[in-house]
Amino acid sequence: MAVYTDVSAEDLEKFLAAYGIGEALVFKGIAEGVENSNYFLRTRQGAFILTLYEKRVCEDDLPFFLGLMEHLAKRGLPCSTPVRGKDGEIYRALKHRPAAILTFLDGVSFAHPTPAHCRLAGRALAKLHRAGADFGLRRKNVLGLEGWKKLAAQCAPDADTVMSGMSALIALEVDFLAKTWPRALPQGVIHADLFPDNVLFAENRVSGLIDFYFACNDALAYDLAVMLNAWCFDEGGAFAAEESRALIAGYQELRPLEAPERAALPVLGRGAALRFLLTRLYDWLHHDSHALVRPKDPRAFAQRLRFHRNVHGPEIYGL
Amino acid sequence: MAVYTDVSAEDLEKFLAAYGIGEALVFKGIAEGVENSNYFLRTRQGAFILTLYEKRVCEDDLPFFLGLMEHLAKRGLPCSTPVRGKDGEIYRALKHRPAAILTFLDGVSFAHPTPAHCRLAGRALAKLHRAGADFGLRRKNVLGLEGWKKLAAQCAPDADTVMSGMSALIALEVDFLAKTWPRALPQGVIHADLFPDNVLFAENRVSGLIDFYFACNDALAYDLAVMLNAWCFDEGGAFAAEESRALIAGYQELRPLEAPERAALPVLGRGAALRFLLTRLYDWLHHDSHALVRPKDPRAFAQRLRFHRNVHGPEIYGL
C-alpha cells in the first residue's frame, strides 16, 4: 500500500482552484489502495479523499464508477460521493492522471469481522443492490467467465510453481463453470469486491462502503458469493458457518434471495473463489520485485474453491 | 514513504483501551515518515497520529523526543504533544514496537517555499530555541563531528561510485571541520532536521513543526545552518539569496544572532551540508533495493557544500 504519484502542496493549490471547497488545511498521502494514489484532504468545508487513478483503472470506466457512487450516495447508501468541479466535471487531470475528489467517510474496517459485522455488511450489500437498481450506466464484468478463461490461459504455464496441482485445479474448474454457470439469475449493479477492508464501521453501524473500482453489472447473488469467500473463512482457511449464516441473514433482511439464487450459491461460490484465485495468481506470477505492494497469496482461494466444490447444497451457508 | 507495520482495527482497539481518548472513528495509514509507521486516528475527542517507532529510532531516546514535544507544546510552540496513557506513560508497546499517540496538527508543507514561508519558518525556529531553553533532558548530537567521521570512513570506499571526487571532497572537509568547528557558540535544544517537509502552514502562519526524531543539544546557530541548506537553494542547486535573507530575518525577530554566531555561519553551513551529504550517501550506498523508500540523491548536498566553501563571509546569507 503506497502513494504512487507525489502531489505537492503547490500542485494541489492549482488543482483545488477548479473546485469550490476552499483551501487545504490538511493534505496527507494515505497508505491505502493497491491500484491508486490516495490523499486525505481537509478544508474548512469538510474532509475529502483525493484519488489519482493509476494505470490499472481505465479512464473510460470512470464515468461509471464515479457516477455510480454519486447515484448510490444520493439514495442514502453510506458511500463517498464525488465532488464536482465548478465546471460540473466529475474528474479532471492532475499530474497527467485522471483524479477525483470524493467525500471522506468515517469508520474503520475489521480484518477479522465478527458475526455481528457480517450481518451488518450483508444488509449493506442488499441496500447497495436495491439502490443501484435504477442506475443508468452499464459496465460489463470483465472478471467474469470470459475473463477467467483469459487469466487461466496466462497463468497456466507457471501455476504449478505456486502450488502443486494448481494448473489442473484451475483448468477443471474453468471447464466446469463454463458448463454450469447460471445465466438467468436476477441481474443488477454489483460491487464485486466487497472484502472486509472495503466496509467501514463506526459505532456499531456500517459507516462506509468503499472502493467501487470493480463495480459492474452481473448476477446480484454473485456479489453475495464474493462476500461469502471474503468474510466467512477463518485465518486458517476453515469455513466460518456462524459468520456465513449472519451475512446471508443480514442480506435477506432487505432482499430475500429467490429460489434459483439459493440453489446457485455453491456454483457462485466456486466462481467467486476462482476469480480471486486467478487475479492473485496472476499478480503473484507477474509481480515486479521493486513494486511497493506485496502480492497476496493465491493459495487461500484454492482452499476456498475446494470447500465450495465439496458442499452438498446451499444449506451449508446457513440458508 | 510507507507503513512498515500493519495495525488492524482489532490491534488498535486493545491499544486504545490504555488511553482515555475514546474509540477510533477513523484509522488510516499515512504515507509519511521514512523512519516510522504513522497512522491518522480520529476519535470523538479529536485527531491524532499513532506512531510506531521502527528500528531507526532508539527506544532509549523516546523520553527525550516525546518529553521535548510535550515541553514545547506546553510553551505554545505549534508541535504535536504526546497523549499520555491512563497510567501516565508517554509511550507503550504495540506490535512489539514502542508506539505513541500524538495530537494531530493541521497544515500543509511546501516543497518550494517562498521568501514569506522562509521568514515564518525562521521565526518558528527561534521560538523553538527559546521554548527549549528550560527543557530538563539532554541528548548528544550523534550526527555531529564524531558521527561525520564515522560515516565518512564507512562511505569512503564506494563514495566515488556516486560522484567522481566525492571521496576526496569528504575527506578534506572532515579534516577542515575537525580543525575549525566552533565550540563556544550558544548551545541549546535544536531540531536538527527542519526541512520544508517538517514545517506545516495553514492560512499564512506556521501551524506545525513536526518530526523531532533528530532533536538534540548542540549550537543553536547550527540549526539555522541546517535550514539555510534545506530552504535556501533552488531545484537546480543554486543559492536563493532572497529566501536566505528572509529566513535569517525571521529568526532574528525573536532571537538576534550573536557576533560569533554570525561569523561562524559559513563553517556551520559547511558542517550542515556535510551532515546531509553523508547520511544520504550512506543510505544510497546501503540501500536495500526491496525497501519501500527510495533514497535521496546525496549529490545535491555536495553542491551546497561547495557553495559554502566558496563564500567570503556571512554577508552572503543576507546578514
CSV table of C-alpha atoms in Angstrom, one decimal, chain A residues 1 3 6 8-10 13 24-32 40 42 44 104 106-113 202-203 289-290 292 294, chain B residues 1 3 6 8-10 13 24-32 40 42 44 104 106-113 202-203 289-290 292 294:
chain,number,residue,atom,x,y,z
A,1,MET,CA,0.0,0.0,0.0
A,3,VAL,CA,1.3,6.5,-2.8
A,6,ASP,CA,3.6,12.6,-5.4
A,8,SER,CA,2.9,18.8,-3.7
A,9,ALA,CA,1.0,21.4,-1.9
A,10,GLU,CA,1.7,23.7,-4.9
A,13,GLU,CA,-3.4,24.5,-4.8
A,24,ALA,CA,-6.2,22.7,2.0
A,25,LEU,CA,-5.8,22.6,5.8
A,26,VAL,CA,-4.6,19.1,5.8
A,27,PHE,CA,-3.1,17.0,3.0
A,28,LYS,CA,-1.5,13.7,3.6
A,29,GLY,CA,-0.8,10.6,1.4
A,30,ILE,CA,-2.7,7.6,2.6
A,31,ALA,CA,-1.1,4.1,2.6
A,32,GLU,CA,-4.2,2.5,1.1
A,40,PHE,CA,-6.6,12.7,2.8
A,42,ARG,CA,-9.4,18.6,4.8
A,44,ARG,CA,-13.0,24.4,6.1
A,104,PHE,CA,-14.4,11.3,3.2
A,106,ASP,CA,-15.5,7.9,9.0
A,107,GLY,CA,-15.1,4.4,10.1
A,108,VAL,CA,-12.6,1.5,10.5
A,109,SER,CA,-12.5,-1.8,8.8
A,110,PHE,CA,-12.0,-5.1,10.7
A,111,ALA,CA,-9.6,-7.7,9.5
A,112,HIS,CA,-11.4,-10.4,11.5
A,113,PRO,CA,-15.1,-9.5,11.3
A,202,ALA,CA,-18.3,3.3,13.3
A,203,GLU,CA,-20.2,3.0,16.5
A,289,SER,CA,10.0,-7.3,-7.1
A,290,HIS,CA,10.6,-3.5,-6.9
A,292,LEU,CA,5.7,-1.0,-3.4
A,294,ARG,CA,3.4,-7.2,-1.9
B,1,MET,CA,7.1,6.7,2.3
B,3,VAL,CA,3.6,2.0,6.6
B,6,ASP,CA,0.3,-3.2,9.9
B,8,SER,CA,-5.5,-3.9,12.5
B,9,ALA,CA,-8.7,-2.3,13.9
B,10,GLU,CA,-8.6,-5.1,16.5
B,13,GLU,CA,-8.9,-1.4,20.0
B,24,ALA,CA,-11.5,5.1,16.7
B,25,LEU,CA,-13.8,6.7,14.2
B,26,VAL,CA,-11.1,7.0,11.5
B,27,PHE,CA,-7.8,5.0,11.3
B,28,LYS,CA,-5.7,5.1,8.2
B,29,GLY,CA,-2.0,4.5,7.5
B,30,ILE,CA,-0.2,7.6,6.3
B,31,ALA,CA,2.4,7.5,3.6
B,32,GLU,CA,4.8,9.7,5.5
B,40,PHE,CA,-4.1,9.0,11.3
B,42,ARG,CA,-9.7,10.3,14.9
B,44,ARG,CA,-14.8,11.9,19.3
B,104,PHE,CA,-2.6,15.9,15.1
B,106,ASP,CA,-3.4,20.9,10.6
B,107,GLY,CA,-1.4,22.3,7.8
B,108,VAL,CA,0.5,21.5,4.6
B,109,SER,CA,4.2,21.7,3.8
B,110,PHE,CA,5.5,23.4,0.7
B,111,ALA,CA,8.2,21.7,-1.5
B,112,HIS,CA,9.2,25.1,-2.9
B,113,PRO,CA,8.9,27.6,-0.1
B,202,ALA,CA,-2.2,26.9,7.4
B,203,GLU,CA,-3.7,30.2,6.5
B,289,SER,CA,16.5,-2.5,-3.4
B,290,HIS,CA,13.4,-4.1,-2.0
B,292,LEU,CA,9.7,0.8,0.3
B,294,ARG,CA,13.8,5.4,-2.4
